[in-house]
Coordinates of C-alpha atoms and ligand atoms in Angstrom, one line a residue:
X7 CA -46.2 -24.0 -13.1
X8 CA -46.7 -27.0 -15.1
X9 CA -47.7 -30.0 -13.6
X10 CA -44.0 -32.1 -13.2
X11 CA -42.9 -29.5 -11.5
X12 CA -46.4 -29.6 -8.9
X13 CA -45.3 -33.4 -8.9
X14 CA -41.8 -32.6 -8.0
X15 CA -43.2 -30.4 -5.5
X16 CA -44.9 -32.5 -3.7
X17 CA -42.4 -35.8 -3.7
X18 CA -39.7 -33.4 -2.9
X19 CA -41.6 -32.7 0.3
X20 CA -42.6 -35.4 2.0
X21 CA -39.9 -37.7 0.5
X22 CA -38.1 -39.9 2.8
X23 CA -34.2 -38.8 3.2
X24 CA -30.7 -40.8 3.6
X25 CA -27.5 -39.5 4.5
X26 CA -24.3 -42.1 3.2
X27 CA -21.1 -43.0 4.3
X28 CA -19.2 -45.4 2.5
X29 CA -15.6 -46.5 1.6
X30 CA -16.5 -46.4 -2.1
X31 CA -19.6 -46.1 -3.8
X32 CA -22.1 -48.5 -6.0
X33 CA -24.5 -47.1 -9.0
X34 CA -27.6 -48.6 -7.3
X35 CA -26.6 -47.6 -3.9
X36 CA -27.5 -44.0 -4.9
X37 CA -30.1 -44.8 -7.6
X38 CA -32.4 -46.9 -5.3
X39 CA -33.3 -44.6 -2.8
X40 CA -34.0 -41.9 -6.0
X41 CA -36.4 -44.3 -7.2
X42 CA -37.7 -44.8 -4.3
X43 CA -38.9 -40.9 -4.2
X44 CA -35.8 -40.8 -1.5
X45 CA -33.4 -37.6 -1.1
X46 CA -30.0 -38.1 -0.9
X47 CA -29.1 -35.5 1.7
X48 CA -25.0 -36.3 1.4
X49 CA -22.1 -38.9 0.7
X50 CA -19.1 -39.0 2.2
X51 CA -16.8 -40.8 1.4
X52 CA -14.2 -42.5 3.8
X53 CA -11.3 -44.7 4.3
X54 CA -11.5 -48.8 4.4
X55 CA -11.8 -50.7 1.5
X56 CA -9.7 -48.2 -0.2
X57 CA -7.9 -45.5 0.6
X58 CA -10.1 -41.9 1.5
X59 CA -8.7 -40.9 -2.1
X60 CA -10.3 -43.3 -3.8
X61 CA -13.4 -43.6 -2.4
X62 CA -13.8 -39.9 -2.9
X63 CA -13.1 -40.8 -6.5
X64 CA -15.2 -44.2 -7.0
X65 CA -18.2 -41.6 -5.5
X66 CA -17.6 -38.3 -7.8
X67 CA -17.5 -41.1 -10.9
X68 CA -21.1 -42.4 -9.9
X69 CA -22.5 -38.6 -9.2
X70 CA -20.7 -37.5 -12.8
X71 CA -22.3 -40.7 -14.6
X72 CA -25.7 -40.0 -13.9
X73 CA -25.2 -35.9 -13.6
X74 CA -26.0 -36.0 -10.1
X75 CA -23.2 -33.4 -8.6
X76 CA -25.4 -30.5 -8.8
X77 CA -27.9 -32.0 -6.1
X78 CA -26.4 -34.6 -4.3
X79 CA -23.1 -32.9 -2.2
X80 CA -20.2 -34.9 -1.6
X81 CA -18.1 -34.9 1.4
X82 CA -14.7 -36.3 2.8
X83 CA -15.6 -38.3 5.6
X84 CA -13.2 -40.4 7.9
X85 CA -9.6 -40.5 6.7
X86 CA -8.3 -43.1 9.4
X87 CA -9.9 -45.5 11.8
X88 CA -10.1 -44.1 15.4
X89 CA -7.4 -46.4 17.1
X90 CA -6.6 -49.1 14.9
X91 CA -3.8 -48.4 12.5
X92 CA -1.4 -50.2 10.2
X93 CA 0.5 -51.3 12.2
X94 CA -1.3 -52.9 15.2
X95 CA -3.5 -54.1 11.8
X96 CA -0.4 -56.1 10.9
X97 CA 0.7 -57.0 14.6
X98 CA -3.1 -58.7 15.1
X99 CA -3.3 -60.5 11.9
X100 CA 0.4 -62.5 13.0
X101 CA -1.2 -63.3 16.2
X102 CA -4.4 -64.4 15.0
X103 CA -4.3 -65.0 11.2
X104 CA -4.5 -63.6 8.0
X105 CA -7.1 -61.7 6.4
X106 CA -7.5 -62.1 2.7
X107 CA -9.2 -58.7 2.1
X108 CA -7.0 -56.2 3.8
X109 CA -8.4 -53.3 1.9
X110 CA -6.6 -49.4 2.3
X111 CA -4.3 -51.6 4.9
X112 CA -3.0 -53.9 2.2
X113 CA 0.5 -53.3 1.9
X114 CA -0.2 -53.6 -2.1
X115 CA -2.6 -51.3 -2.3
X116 CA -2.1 -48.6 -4.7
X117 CA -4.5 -45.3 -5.2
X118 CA -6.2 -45.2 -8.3
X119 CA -7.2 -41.8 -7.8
X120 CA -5.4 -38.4 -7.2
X121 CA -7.2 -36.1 -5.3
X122 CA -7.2 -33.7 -8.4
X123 CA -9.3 -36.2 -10.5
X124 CA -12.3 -34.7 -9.3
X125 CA -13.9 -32.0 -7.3
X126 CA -15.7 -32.5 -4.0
X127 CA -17.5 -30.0 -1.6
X128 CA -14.5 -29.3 0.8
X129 CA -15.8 -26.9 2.8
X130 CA -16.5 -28.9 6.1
X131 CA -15.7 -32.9 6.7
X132 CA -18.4 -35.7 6.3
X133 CA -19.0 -35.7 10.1
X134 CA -20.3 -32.5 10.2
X135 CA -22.1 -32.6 7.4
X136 CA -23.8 -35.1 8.8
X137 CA -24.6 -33.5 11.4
X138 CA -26.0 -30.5 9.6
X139 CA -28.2 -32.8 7.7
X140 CA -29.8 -34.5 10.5
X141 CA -30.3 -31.3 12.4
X142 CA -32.0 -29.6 9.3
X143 CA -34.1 -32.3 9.0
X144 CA -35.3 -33.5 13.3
X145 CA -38.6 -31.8 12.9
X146 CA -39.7 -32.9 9.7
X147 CA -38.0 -35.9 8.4
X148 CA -36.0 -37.0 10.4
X149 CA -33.1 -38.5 8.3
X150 CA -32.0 -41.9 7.5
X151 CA -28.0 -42.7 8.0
X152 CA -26.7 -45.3 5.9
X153 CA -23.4 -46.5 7.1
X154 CA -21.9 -48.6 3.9
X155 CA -17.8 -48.8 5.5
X156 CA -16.3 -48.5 8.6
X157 CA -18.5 -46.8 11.5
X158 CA -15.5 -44.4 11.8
X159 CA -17.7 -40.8 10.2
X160 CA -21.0 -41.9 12.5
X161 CA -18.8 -42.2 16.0
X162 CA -17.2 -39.0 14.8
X163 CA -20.6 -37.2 14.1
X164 CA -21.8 -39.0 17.4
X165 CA -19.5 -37.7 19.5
X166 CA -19.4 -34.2 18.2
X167 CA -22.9 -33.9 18.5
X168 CA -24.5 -36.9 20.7
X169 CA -28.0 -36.4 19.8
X170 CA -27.5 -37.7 16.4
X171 CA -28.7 -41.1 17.7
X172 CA -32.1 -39.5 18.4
X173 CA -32.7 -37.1 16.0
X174 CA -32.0 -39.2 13.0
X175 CA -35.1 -41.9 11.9
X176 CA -32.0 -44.7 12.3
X177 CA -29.2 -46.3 11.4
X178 CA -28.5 -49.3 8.4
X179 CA -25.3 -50.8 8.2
X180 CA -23.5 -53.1 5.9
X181 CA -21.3 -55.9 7.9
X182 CA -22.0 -57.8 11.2
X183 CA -21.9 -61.0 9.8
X184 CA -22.5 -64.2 11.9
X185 CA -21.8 -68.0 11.9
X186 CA -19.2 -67.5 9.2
X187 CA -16.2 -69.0 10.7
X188 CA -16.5 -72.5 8.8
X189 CA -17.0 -70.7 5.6
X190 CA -14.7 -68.4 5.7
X191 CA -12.3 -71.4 7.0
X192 CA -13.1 -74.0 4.7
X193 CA -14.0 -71.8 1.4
X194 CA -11.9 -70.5 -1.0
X195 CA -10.3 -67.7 -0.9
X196 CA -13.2 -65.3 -2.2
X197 CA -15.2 -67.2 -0.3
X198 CA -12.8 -66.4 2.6
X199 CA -12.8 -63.2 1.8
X200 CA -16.9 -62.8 1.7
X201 CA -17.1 -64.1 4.9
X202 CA -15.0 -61.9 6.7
X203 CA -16.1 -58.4 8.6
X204 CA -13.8 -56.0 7.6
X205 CA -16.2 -52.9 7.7
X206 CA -16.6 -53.4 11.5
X207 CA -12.9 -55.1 11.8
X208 CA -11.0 -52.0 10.8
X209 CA -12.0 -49.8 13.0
X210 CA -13.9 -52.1 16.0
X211 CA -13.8 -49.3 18.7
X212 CA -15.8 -46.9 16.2
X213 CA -18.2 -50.0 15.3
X214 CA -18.5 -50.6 19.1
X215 CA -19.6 -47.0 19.8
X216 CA -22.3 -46.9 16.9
X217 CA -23.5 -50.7 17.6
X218 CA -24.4 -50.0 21.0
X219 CA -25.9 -46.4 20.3
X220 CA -29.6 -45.8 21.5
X221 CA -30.8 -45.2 17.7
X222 CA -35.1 -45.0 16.9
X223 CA -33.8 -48.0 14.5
X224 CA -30.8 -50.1 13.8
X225 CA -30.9 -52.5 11.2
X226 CA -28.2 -54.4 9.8
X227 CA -27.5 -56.1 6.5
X228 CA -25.1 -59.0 7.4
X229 CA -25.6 -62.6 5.9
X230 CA -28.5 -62.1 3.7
X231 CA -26.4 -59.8 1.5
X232 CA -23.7 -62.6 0.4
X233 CA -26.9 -64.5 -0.8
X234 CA -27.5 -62.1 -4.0
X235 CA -24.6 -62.6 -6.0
X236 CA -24.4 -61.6 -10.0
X237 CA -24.8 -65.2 -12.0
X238 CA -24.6 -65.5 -16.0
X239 CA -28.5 -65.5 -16.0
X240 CA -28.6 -62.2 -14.5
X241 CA -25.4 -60.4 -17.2
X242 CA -27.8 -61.9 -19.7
X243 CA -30.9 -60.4 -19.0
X244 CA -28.9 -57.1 -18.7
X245 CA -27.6 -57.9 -22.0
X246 CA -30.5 -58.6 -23.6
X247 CA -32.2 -55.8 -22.1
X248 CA -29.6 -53.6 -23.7
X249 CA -30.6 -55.3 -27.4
X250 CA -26.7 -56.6 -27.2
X251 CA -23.1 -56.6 -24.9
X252 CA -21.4 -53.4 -27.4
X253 CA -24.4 -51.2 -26.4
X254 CA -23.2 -51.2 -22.8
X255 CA -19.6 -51.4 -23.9
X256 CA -19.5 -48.2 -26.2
X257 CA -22.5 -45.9 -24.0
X258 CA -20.6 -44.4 -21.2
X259 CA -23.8 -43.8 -19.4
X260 CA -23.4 -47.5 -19.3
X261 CA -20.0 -47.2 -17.4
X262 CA -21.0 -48.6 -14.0
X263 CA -22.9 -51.5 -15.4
X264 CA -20.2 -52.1 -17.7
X265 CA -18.0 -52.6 -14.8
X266 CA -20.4 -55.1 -13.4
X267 CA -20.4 -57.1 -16.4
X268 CA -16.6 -56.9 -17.1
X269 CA -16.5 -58.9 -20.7
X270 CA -20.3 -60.1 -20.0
X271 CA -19.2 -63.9 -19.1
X272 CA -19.7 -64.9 -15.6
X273 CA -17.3 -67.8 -16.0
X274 CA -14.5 -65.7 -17.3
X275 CA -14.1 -63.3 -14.2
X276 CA -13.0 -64.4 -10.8
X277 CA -13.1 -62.1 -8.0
X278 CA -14.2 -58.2 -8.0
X279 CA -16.6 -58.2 -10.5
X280 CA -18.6 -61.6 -9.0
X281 CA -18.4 -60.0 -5.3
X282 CA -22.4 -60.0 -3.8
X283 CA -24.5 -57.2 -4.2
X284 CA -24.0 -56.2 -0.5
X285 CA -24.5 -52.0 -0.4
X286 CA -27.1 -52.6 -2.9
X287 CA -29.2 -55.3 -1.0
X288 CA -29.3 -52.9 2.1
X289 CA -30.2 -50.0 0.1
X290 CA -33.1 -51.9 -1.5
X291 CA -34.5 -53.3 1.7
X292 CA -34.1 -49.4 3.0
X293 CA -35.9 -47.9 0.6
X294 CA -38.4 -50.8 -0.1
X295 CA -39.1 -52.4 3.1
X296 CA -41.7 -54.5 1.9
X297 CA -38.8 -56.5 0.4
X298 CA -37.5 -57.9 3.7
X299 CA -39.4 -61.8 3.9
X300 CA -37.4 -62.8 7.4
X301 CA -35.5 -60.7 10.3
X302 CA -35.0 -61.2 13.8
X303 CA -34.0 -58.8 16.7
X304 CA -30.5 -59.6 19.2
X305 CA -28.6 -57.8 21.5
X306 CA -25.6 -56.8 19.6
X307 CA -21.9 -55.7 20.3
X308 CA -18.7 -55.7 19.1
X309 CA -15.4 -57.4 20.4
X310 CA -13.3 -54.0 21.0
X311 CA -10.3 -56.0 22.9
X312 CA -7.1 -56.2 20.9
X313 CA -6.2 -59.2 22.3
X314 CA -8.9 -61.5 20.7
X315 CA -8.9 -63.5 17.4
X316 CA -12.9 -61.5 17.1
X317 CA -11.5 -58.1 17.7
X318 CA -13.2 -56.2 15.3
X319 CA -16.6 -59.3 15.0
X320 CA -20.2 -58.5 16.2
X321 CA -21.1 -60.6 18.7
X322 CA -25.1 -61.2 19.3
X323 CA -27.1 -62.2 22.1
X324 CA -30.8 -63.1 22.5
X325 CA -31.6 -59.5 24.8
X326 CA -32.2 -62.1 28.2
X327 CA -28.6 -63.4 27.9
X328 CA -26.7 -60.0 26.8
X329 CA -23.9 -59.3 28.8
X330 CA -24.3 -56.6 31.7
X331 CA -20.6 -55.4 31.9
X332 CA -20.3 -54.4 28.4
X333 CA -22.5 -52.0 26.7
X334 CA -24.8 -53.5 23.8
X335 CA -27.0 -52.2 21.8
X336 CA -30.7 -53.1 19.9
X337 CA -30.4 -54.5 16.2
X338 CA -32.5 -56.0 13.5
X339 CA -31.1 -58.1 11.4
X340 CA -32.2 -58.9 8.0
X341 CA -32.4 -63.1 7.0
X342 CA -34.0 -62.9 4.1
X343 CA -35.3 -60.5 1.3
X344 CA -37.8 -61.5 -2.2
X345 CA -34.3 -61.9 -4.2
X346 CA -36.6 -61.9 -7.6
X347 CA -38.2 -58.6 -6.7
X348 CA -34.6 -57.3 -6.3
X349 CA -32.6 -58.5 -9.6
X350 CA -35.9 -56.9 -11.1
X351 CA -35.3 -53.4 -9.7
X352 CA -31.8 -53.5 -10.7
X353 CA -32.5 -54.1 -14.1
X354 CA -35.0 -51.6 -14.5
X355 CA -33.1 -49.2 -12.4
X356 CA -29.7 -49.7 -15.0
X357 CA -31.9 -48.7 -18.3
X358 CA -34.0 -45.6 -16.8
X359 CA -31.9 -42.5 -17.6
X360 CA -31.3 -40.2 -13.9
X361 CA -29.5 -37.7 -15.7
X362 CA -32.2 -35.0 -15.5
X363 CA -32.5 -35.8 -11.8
X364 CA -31.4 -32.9 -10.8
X365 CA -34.0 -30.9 -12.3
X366 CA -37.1 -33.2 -12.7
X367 CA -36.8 -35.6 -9.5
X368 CA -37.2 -38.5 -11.0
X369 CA -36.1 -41.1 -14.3
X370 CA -36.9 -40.6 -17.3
X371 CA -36.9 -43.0 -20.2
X372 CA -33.5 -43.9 -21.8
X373 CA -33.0 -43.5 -25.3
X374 CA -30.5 -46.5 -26.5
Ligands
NAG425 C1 -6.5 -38.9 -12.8 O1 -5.9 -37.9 -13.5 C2 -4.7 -38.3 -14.2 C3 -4.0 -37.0 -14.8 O2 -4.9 -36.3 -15.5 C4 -5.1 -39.3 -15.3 O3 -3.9 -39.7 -15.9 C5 -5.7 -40.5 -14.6 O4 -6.2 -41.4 -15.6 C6 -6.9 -40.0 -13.7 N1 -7.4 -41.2 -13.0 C7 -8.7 -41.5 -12.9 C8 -9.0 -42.8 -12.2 O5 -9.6 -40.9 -13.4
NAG426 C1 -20.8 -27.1 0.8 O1 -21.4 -27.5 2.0 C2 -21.7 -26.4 2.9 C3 -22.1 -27.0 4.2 O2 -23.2 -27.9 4.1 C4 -22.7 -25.6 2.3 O3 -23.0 -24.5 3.1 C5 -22.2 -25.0 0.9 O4 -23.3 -24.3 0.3 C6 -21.7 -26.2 0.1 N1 -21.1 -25.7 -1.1 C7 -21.4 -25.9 -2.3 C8 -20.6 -25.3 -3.4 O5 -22.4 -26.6 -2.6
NAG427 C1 -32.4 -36.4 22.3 O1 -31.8 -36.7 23.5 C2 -31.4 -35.5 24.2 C3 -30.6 -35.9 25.4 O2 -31.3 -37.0 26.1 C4 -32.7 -34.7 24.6 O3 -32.3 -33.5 25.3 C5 -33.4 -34.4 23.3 O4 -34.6 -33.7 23.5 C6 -33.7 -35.6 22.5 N1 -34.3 -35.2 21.2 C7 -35.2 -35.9 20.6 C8 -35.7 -35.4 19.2 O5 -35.7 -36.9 21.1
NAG428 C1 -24.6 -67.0 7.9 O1 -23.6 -67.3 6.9 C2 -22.9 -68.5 7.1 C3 -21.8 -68.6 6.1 O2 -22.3 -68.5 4.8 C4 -23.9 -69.7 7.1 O3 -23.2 -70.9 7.3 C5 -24.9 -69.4 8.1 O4 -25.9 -70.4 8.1 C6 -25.6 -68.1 7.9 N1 -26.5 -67.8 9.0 C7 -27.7 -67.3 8.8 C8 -28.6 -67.1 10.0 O5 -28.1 -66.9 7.7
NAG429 C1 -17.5 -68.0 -21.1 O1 -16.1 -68.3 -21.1 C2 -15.9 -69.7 -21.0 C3 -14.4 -69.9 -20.9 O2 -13.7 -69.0 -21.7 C4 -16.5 -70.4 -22.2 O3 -16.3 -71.8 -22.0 C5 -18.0 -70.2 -22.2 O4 -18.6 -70.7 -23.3 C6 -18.3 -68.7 -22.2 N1 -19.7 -68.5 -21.9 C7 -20.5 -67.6 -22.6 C8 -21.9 -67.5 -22.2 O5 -20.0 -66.9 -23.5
NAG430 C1 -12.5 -59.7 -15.9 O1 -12.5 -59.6 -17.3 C2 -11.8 -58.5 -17.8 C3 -11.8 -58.5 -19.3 O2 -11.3 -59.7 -19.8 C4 -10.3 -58.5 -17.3 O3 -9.7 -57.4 -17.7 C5 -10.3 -58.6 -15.8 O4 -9.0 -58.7 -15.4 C6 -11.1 -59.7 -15.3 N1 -11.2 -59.7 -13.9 C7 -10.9 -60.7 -13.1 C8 -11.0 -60.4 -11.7 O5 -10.6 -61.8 -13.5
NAG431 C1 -33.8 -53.7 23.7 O1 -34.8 -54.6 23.6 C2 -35.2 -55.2 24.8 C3 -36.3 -56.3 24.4 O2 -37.2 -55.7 23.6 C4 -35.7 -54.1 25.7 O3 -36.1 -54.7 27.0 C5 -34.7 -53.1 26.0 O4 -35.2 -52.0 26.7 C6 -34.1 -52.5 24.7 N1 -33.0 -51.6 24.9 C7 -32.9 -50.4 24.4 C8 -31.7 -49.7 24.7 O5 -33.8 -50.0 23.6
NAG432 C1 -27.3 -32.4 -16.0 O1 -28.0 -31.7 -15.0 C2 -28.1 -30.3 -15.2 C3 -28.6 -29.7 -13.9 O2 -29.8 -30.3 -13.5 C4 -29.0 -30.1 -16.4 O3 -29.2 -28.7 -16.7 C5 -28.4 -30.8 -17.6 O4 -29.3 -30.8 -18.7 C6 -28.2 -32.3 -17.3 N1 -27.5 -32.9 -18.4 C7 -27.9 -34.0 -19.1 C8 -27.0 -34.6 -20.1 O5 -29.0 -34.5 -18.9

């Protein structure tokens, strides 16, 4: 036994451990917690921002890049919001205006995937892995759920198996923004679309049902993840770090940072490649709590009724003023994180090399 493997040992046993759902799937999203001495108990992957096919795929590609399918399983999770569907999706947005980012509901969405681009582990759906996970788990670390999409997999796995809520260490969530209605009206259109809830807005009755569950912890990312947004200064220091831009474009270990960097000039690109670092703000302040400067504690719900322009919003209450009629749950949200701290981790986390993972637990140094 020599002594990485006693290391591995060791971390392996008393790491901390994360189960994910999202509607697609970031580099950093799964290399933070690794860092972090985190195990990565499942993915799933699940309709909203793209179509279940393609966030299956956008997942396998990140898990093939850094040779992490033999240890990290991958699940289908939701394939359709609970209630909500296309069409009462369109029917809302003529009554109460249009949403720029429309995601799997746009009618010009097209897959990019076919489900025989990649392999997946097929034999039971996301909700149940989930399930398993947190079950396996109750007695000795009890497991993190990090919710990245729509709630849609969690209220599944919640109501399939209720105590979920209590045997899991708690819940994170990306959306549940607040105060954004004069940005989002009076920005442009990206800025529009940043400020606009759609993990919670396509499927609000699952979001409602998550929300307000009695989980150990809830924590949610909102605002403070539209503050850390990809600048020239930062696709510079990636590019210096990389001794020049055609290192990143020719390694295809490189892939996912290359698609952050798109032709390496901030200026040059508008939308998709300049979108905030929002999964991977609430991954780092998951993993690395100490990150987290500023957060503050409401009563929180969502507007379920189909009938309202904020069908689909989080609403939040200071806990002496919640409503009584309505069910609401307990949530921290985050204001403010060391933003330095962060860009540094990313960088360092892009240039460690995680394709022995699998076998040694942990980076090791990149040869480039
Ligand atoms: C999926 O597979 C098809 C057929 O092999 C290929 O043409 C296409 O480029 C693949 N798409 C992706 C996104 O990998
Ligand atoms: C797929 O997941 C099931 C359920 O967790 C597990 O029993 C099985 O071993 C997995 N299959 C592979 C090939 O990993
Ligand atoms: C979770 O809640 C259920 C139902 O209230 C209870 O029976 C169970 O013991 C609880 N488990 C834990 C780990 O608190
Ligand atoms: C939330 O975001 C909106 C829009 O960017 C901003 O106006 C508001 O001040 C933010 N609120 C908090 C508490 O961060
Ligand atoms: C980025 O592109 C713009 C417009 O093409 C150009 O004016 C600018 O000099 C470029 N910046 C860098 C850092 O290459
Ligand atoms: C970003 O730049 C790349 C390379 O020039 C281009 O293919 C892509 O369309 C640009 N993206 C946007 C959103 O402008
Ligand atoms: C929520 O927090 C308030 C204030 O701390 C507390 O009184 C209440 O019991 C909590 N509710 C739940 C469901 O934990
Ligand atoms: C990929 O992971 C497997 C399993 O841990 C390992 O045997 C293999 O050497 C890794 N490949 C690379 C390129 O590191």
């Amino acid at each position: 036994m020599n002594i990485l493997y006693i290391l591995f040992l060791v971390s392996f046993v008393s790491s901390k451990k994360v189960f994910i759902d999202n509607d697609g799937l970031s580099a950093l999203q799964v290399l933070f917690p690794l860092k972090a001495g985190w195990e990565i108990v499942g993915i799933s992957g699940s309709f909203g921002s793209s179509s279940a096919v393609d966030s299956m795929g956008a997942g396998y590609d990140v898990l093939k890049t850094y040779n992490l399918t033999s240890c990290i399983p991958h699940y289908l999770g939701a394939q359709q919001p609970l209630l909500r569907n296309q069409q009462t999706f369109d029917y809302w947005q003529d009554m109460f205006g249009e949403l720029i980012w429309q995601g799997g509901f746009s009618h010009s969405y097209q897959d990019t995937y076919s489900w025989d681009n990649f392999t997946y582990n097929d034999s039971i759906p996301g909700a149940l892995a989930m399930i398993e996970a947190v079950k396996a788990n109750k007695d000795t670390d009890p497991v993190y759920i990090w919710a990245a999409g729509m709630m849609t997999t969690v209220a599944q796995a919640i109501s399939l198996y209720p105590n979920l809520v209590n045997e899991s260490a708690g819940l994170y969530i990306m959306g549940g923004y607040f105060d954004t209605q004069y940005a989002a009206a009076s920005g442009t259109p990206i800025v529009n679309d940043i400020n606009t809830d759609i993990n919670l807005i396509q499927d609000p009755e699952a979001a409602q049902i998550v929300l307000t569950a009695d989980w150990n912890e809830l924590v949610i990312g909102a605002n403070v993840t539209n503050y850390l947004v990809p600048s020239q200064e930062l696709y510079d220091r990636l590019i210096d770090k990389a001794h020049g831009f055609t290192t990143i474009e020719d390694d295809p270990y490189f892939g996912e940072l290359s698609a952050l960097l798109a032709t390496g000039n901030y200026t040059e690109n508008t939308s998709e490649e300049k979108l905030p670092f929002w999964d991977e703000v609430v991954t780092a302040f998951m993993v690395w709590p100490d990150l987290i400067e500023d957060s503050s504690d409401f009563s929180v719900a969502v507007d379920t009724s189909f009938y309202s322009p904020f069908y689909g919003n989080l609403r939040i209450w200071g806990h002496d003023y919640a409503p009584k009629g309505v069910k609401t749950g307990n949530a921290t949200i985050i204001n403010k994180i060391t933003d330095s701290r962060f860009y540094d981790l990313l960088v360092d986390t892009y240039f460690e090399d995680w394709r022995q993972y699998c076998s040694v637990k942990g980076p090791v140094e990149l040869d480039y």
